[in-house]
Amino acid sequence: ALLSGDFVKKQKRLKGAWSVEQRGDQPVIVFADDFRAARGPDLKVFLSPKTVSDVNGKTAVDGSVLLGELTATKGTQEYVVPAGVNLADFESVLVHCEAYSVLWGGGDLS
């Protein structure tokens, strides 16, 4: 793994490990088998230019890049970093309810 860490809960249950793997020329963010998140509406995965401790539900999407909708609240899943997006420009990966501006939590990429 290029990077790895554990999710940190902010407003809702979120736990488990994540890592960044290289697949060809695309970095992929992988949520580990022990990933667990509280259920909720409109859960999405974002890359944020701020650390998890520096964002909240209102600022989670500021300057962020959407990686996709959360595919499951538990277990392994993968999110491809879009072409042209430099991971070095981002500080964290977030799980966030966009509709209600509630930040489940995230993991710092440092």
Coordinates of N, CA and C in Angstrom, one line a residue:
A1 N 0.8 -1.2 0.0 CA 0.0 0.0 0.0 C 0.9 1.3 0.0
L2 N 0.5 2.2 -0.7 CA 1.2 3.5 -0.8 C 1.0 4.3 0.6
L3 N -0.3 4.2 1.0 CA -0.7 4.8 2.3 C -1.7 3.9 3.0
S4 N -1.8 4.0 4.3 CA -2.8 3.3 5.0 C -3.1 3.9 6.3
G5 N -4.3 3.6 6.9 CA -4.6 4.1 8.2 C -6.0 3.6 8.6
D6 N -6.5 4.2 9.7 CA -7.8 3.8 10.2 C -8.8 4.9 10.1
F7 N -10.0 4.6 9.9 CA -11.1 5.6 9.9 C -11.3 6.2 11.3
V8 N -11.6 7.5 11.4 CA -11.9 8.2 12.6 C -13.3 8.6 12.6
K9 N -14.1 8.3 13.6 CA -15.5 8.7 13.7 C -15.6 10.2 14.0
K10 N -16.5 10.9 13.3 CA -16.8 12.3 13.6 C -18.2 12.4 14.2
Q11 N -19.3 12.3 13.4 CA -20.6 12.4 13.8 C -21.4 11.1 13.9
K12 N -21.0 10.1 13.2 CA -21.7 8.9 13.1 C -20.7 7.7 13.2
R13 N -21.2 6.5 13.5 CA -20.3 5.3 13.6 C -19.5 5.1 12.3
L14 N -18.2 5.0 12.4 CA -17.3 4.8 11.3 C -16.0 4.2 11.8
K15 N -15.7 3.0 11.3 CA -14.5 2.4 11.8 C -13.9 1.4 10.8
G16 N -12.7 1.0 11.0 CA -12.0 0.1 10.1 C -10.8 0.7 9.4
A17 N -10.2 -0.1 8.6 CA -8.9 0.4 8.0 C -9.2 0.7 6.5
W18 N -8.3 1.6 6.0 CA -8.3 1.9 4.6 C -6.9 1.9 4.1
S19 N -6.7 1.8 2.8 CA -5.3 1.9 2.2 C -5.4 2.5 0.8
V20 N -4.3 3.0 0.3 CA -4.2 3.4 -1.1 C -3.3 2.5 -1.8
E21 N -3.9 1.9 -2.9 CA -3.1 0.9 -3.7 C -2.9 1.5 -5.1
Q22 N -1.9 1.1 -5.7 CA -1.7 1.5 -7.1 C -2.1 0.4 -8.1
R23 N -3.0 0.7 -9.0 CA -3.5 -0.3 -10.0 C -3.2 0.3 -11.3
G24 N -2.1 -0.2 -11.9 CA -1.7 0.5 -13.2 C -1.3 1.9 -12.9
D25 N -1.9 2.8 -13.6 CA -1.5 4.2 -13.3 C -2.6 4.9 -12.5
Q26 N -3.5 4.2 -12.0 CA -4.6 4.8 -11.1 C -4.4 4.4 -9.7
P27 N -4.3 5.4 -8.8 CA -4.4 5.1 -7.4 C -5.9 4.7 -7.0
V28 N -6.0 3.7 -6.1 CA -7.3 3.3 -5.7 C -7.4 3.3 -4.2
I29 N -8.5 3.9 -3.6 CA -8.6 3.9 -2.2 C -9.5 2.6 -1.8
V30 N -8.9 1.8 -1.0 CA -9.5 0.5 -0.6 C -9.9 0.5 0.8
F31 N -11.2 0.3 1.1 CA -11.7 0.1 2.4 C -11.6 -1.3 2.8
A32 N -11.0 -1.6 3.9 CA -10.7 -3.0 4.3 C -12.0 -3.8 4.7
D33 N -11.8 -5.1 4.9 CA -12.9 -6.0 5.2 C -13.6 -5.6 6.6
D34 N -12.8 -4.9 7.5 CA -13.3 -4.6 8.8 C -14.0 -3.2 8.7
F35 N -14.2 -2.6 7.6 CA -14.9 -1.3 7.5 C -16.4 -1.5 7.9
R36 N -16.8 -0.5 8.8 CA -18.2 -0.4 9.2 C -18.6 1.0 9.3
A37 N -19.8 1.3 8.8 CA -20.3 2.7 8.9 C -21.8 2.6 9.3
A38 N -22.3 3.6 10.1 CA -23.7 3.7 10.4 C -24.5 3.9 9.1
R39 N -25.7 3.3 9.0 CA -26.5 3.5 7.8 C -26.9 5.0 7.7
G40 N -27.2 5.4 6.5 CA -27.7 6.8 6.4 C -28.0 7.1 4.9
P41 N -28.6 8.2 4.7 CA -29.0 8.5 3.3 C -27.8 9.2 2.6
D42 N -27.7 9.1 1.3 CA -26.8 9.9 0.5 C -25.4 9.9 1.0
L43 N -24.9 8.7 1.4 CA -23.5 8.6 1.8 C -22.5 8.6 0.7
K44 N -21.6 9.5 0.7 CA -20.6 9.6 -0.4 C -19.2 9.6 0.1
V45 N -18.3 9.3 -0.8 CA -16.8 9.2 -0.4 C -16.2 10.4 -1.1
F46 N -15.5 11.2 -0.4 CA -14.8 12.4 -0.9 C -13.3 12.4 -0.5
L47 N -12.5 13.0 -1.4 CA -11.2 13.4 -1.0 C -11.2 14.9 -0.6
S48 N -10.7 15.2 0.6 CA -10.8 16.6 1.1 C -9.4 17.2 1.2
P49 N -9.2 18.5 0.9 CA -7.9 19.1 1.0 C -7.6 19.4 2.5
K50 N -8.5 19.1 3.4 CA -8.3 19.3 4.8 C -8.2 18.0 5.6
T51 N -7.6 18.0 6.8 CA -7.5 16.8 7.6 C -8.9 16.6 8.2
V52 N -9.1 15.4 8.7 CA -10.4 15.0 9.3 C -10.7 15.9 10.4
S53 N -9.7 16.3 11.2 CA -10.0 17.1 12.4 C -10.4 18.6 12.0
D54 N -10.0 19.0 10.8 CA -10.3 20.3 10.3 C -11.6 20.5 9.6
V55 N -12.3 19.4 9.3 CA -13.6 19.5 8.6 C -14.7 19.1 9.4
N56 N -15.9 19.6 9.1 CA -17.1 19.2 9.7 C -18.2 19.0 8.6
G57 N -19.4 18.7 9.1 CA -20.5 18.5 8.1 C -20.7 19.6 7.1
K58 N -20.5 20.8 7.6 CA -20.7 22.0 6.7 C -19.6 22.2 5.7
T59 N -18.4 21.8 6.1 CA -17.2 22.1 5.2 C -16.7 20.9 4.5
A60 N -17.3 19.8 4.7 CA -16.7 18.5 4.1 C -16.5 18.6 2.6
V61 N -17.4 19.3 1.9 CA -17.4 19.2 0.4 C -16.6 20.4 -0.1
D62 N -16.1 21.3 0.7 CA -15.4 22.5 0.2 C -14.0 22.1 -0.4
G63 N -13.9 22.3 -1.7 CA -12.6 21.9 -2.4 C -12.4 20.4 -2.5
S64 N -13.5 19.7 -2.2 CA -13.3 18.2 -2.2 C -13.6 17.6 -3.6
V65 N -13.2 16.4 -3.8 CA -13.4 15.7 -5.1 C -14.3 14.4 -4.7
L66 N -15.4 14.3 -5.4 CA -16.3 13.1 -5.1 C -15.7 11.9 -5.8
L67 N -15.5 10.8 -5.0 CA -15.0 9.6 -5.5 C -16.2 8.6 -5.9
G68 N -17.3 8.9 -5.3 CA -18.5 8.1 -5.6 C -19.4 7.9 -4.4
E69 N -20.5 7.3 -4.6 CA -21.4 6.9 -3.5 C -20.9 5.8 -2.7
L70 N -21.1 5.8 -1.4 CA -20.6 4.7 -0.6 C -21.4 3.4 -1.1
T71 N -20.6 2.4 -1.5 CA -21.3 1.2 -2.0 C -21.9 0.3 -1.0
A72 N -21.4 0.3 0.2 CA -21.9 -0.5 1.3 C -21.5 0.0 2.6
T73 N -22.3 -0.3 3.7 CA -21.9 0.2 5.0 C -21.0 -0.7 5.7
K74 N -20.6 -1.8 5.1 CA -19.6 -2.7 5.7 C -18.9 -3.5 4.6
G75 N -17.6 -3.8 5.0 CA -16.9 -4.7 4.1 C -16.0 -3.9 3.1
T76 N -15.3 -4.7 2.3 CA -14.3 -4.3 1.4 C -15.0 -3.5 0.2
Q77 N -14.4 -2.4 -0.2 CA -14.9 -1.7 -1.4 C -13.7 -0.8 -1.9
E78 N -13.8 -0.4 -3.1 CA -12.8 0.3 -3.7 C -13.3 1.6 -4.5
Y79 N -12.5 2.6 -4.4 CA -12.8 3.9 -5.1 C -11.6 4.4 -5.9
V80 N -11.8 4.5 -7.2 CA -10.7 4.9 -8.0 C -10.6 6.4 -8.0
V81 N -9.3 6.9 -7.8 CA -9.0 8.3 -7.8 C -9.1 8.7 -9.3
P82 N -9.9 9.7 -9.6 CA -10.1 10.1 -11.0 C -8.8 10.6 -11.6
A83 N -8.7 10.3 -12.9 CA -7.5 10.8 -13.7 C -7.4 12.3 -13.6
G84 N -6.2 12.8 -13.4 CA -5.9 14.2 -13.3 C -6.0 14.7 -11.9
V85 N -6.4 13.9 -10.9 CA -6.5 14.2 -9.5 C -5.2 13.8 -8.9
N86 N -4.5 14.7 -8.3 CA -3.2 14.3 -7.6 C -3.5 14.1 -6.1
L87 N -3.3 12.9 -5.6 CA -3.6 12.6 -4.2 C -2.8 13.5 -3.3
A88 N -1.6 13.9 -3.7 CA -0.8 14.8 -2.9 C -1.5 16.1 -2.5
D89 N -2.5 16.5 -3.3 CA -3.2 17.7 -3.1 C -4.3 17.6 -2.0
F90 N -4.4 16.4 -1.5 CA -5.5 16.1 -0.5 C -5.0 15.6 0.8
E91 N -5.7 15.9 1.9 CA -5.3 15.5 3.2 C -6.0 14.3 3.8
S92 N -7.3 14.1 3.3 CA -8.1 13.0 3.9 C -9.1 12.4 2.9
V93 N -9.6 11.3 3.3 CA -10.7 10.6 2.6 C -11.9 10.7 3.6
L94 N -13.0 11.1 3.1 CA -14.2 11.3 4.0 C -15.4 10.5 3.6
V95 N -16.1 10.0 4.6 CA -17.5 9.4 4.4 C -18.5 10.5 4.9
H96 N -19.3 10.9 4.0 CA -20.1 12.1 4.3 C -21.5 12.0 3.7
C97 N -22.5 12.4 4.5 CA -23.9 12.5 4.0 C -24.1 13.9 3.4
E98 N -24.1 14.0 2.1 CA -24.2 15.3 1.5 C -25.5 15.9 1.7
A99 N -26.6 15.2 1.6 CA -28.0 15.7 1.6 C -28.2 16.5 2.9
Y100 N -27.7 15.9 4.1 CA -27.9 16.5 5.4 C -26.7 17.2 6.0
S101 N -25.6 17.2 5.2 CA -24.4 17.8 5.7 C -23.9 17.2 7.1
V102 N -23.9 15.9 7.1 CA -23.5 15.2 8.3 C -22.2 14.4 7.9
L103 N -21.1 14.7 8.7 CA -19.9 14.0 8.4 C -19.7 12.8 9.2
W104 N -19.7 11.6 8.6 CA -19.6 10.4 9.3 C -18.1 10.3 9.9
G105 N -17.2 10.7 9.1 CA -15.8 10.7 9.6 C -14.8 10.5 8.4
G106 N -13.6 10.1 8.7 CA -12.7 9.9 7.6 C -11.3 9.4 8.1
G107 N -10.4 9.4 7.1 CA -9.0 9.0 7.5 C -8.0 10.0 6.8
D108 N -7.0 10.4 7.6 CA -6.0 11.3 7.1 C -5.0 10.5 6.2
L109 N -4.7 11.2 5.1 CA -3.8 10.5 4.1 C -2.3 10.7 4.3
S110 N -2.0 11.3 5.5 CA -0.5 11.5 5.8 C 0.1 10.4 6.5

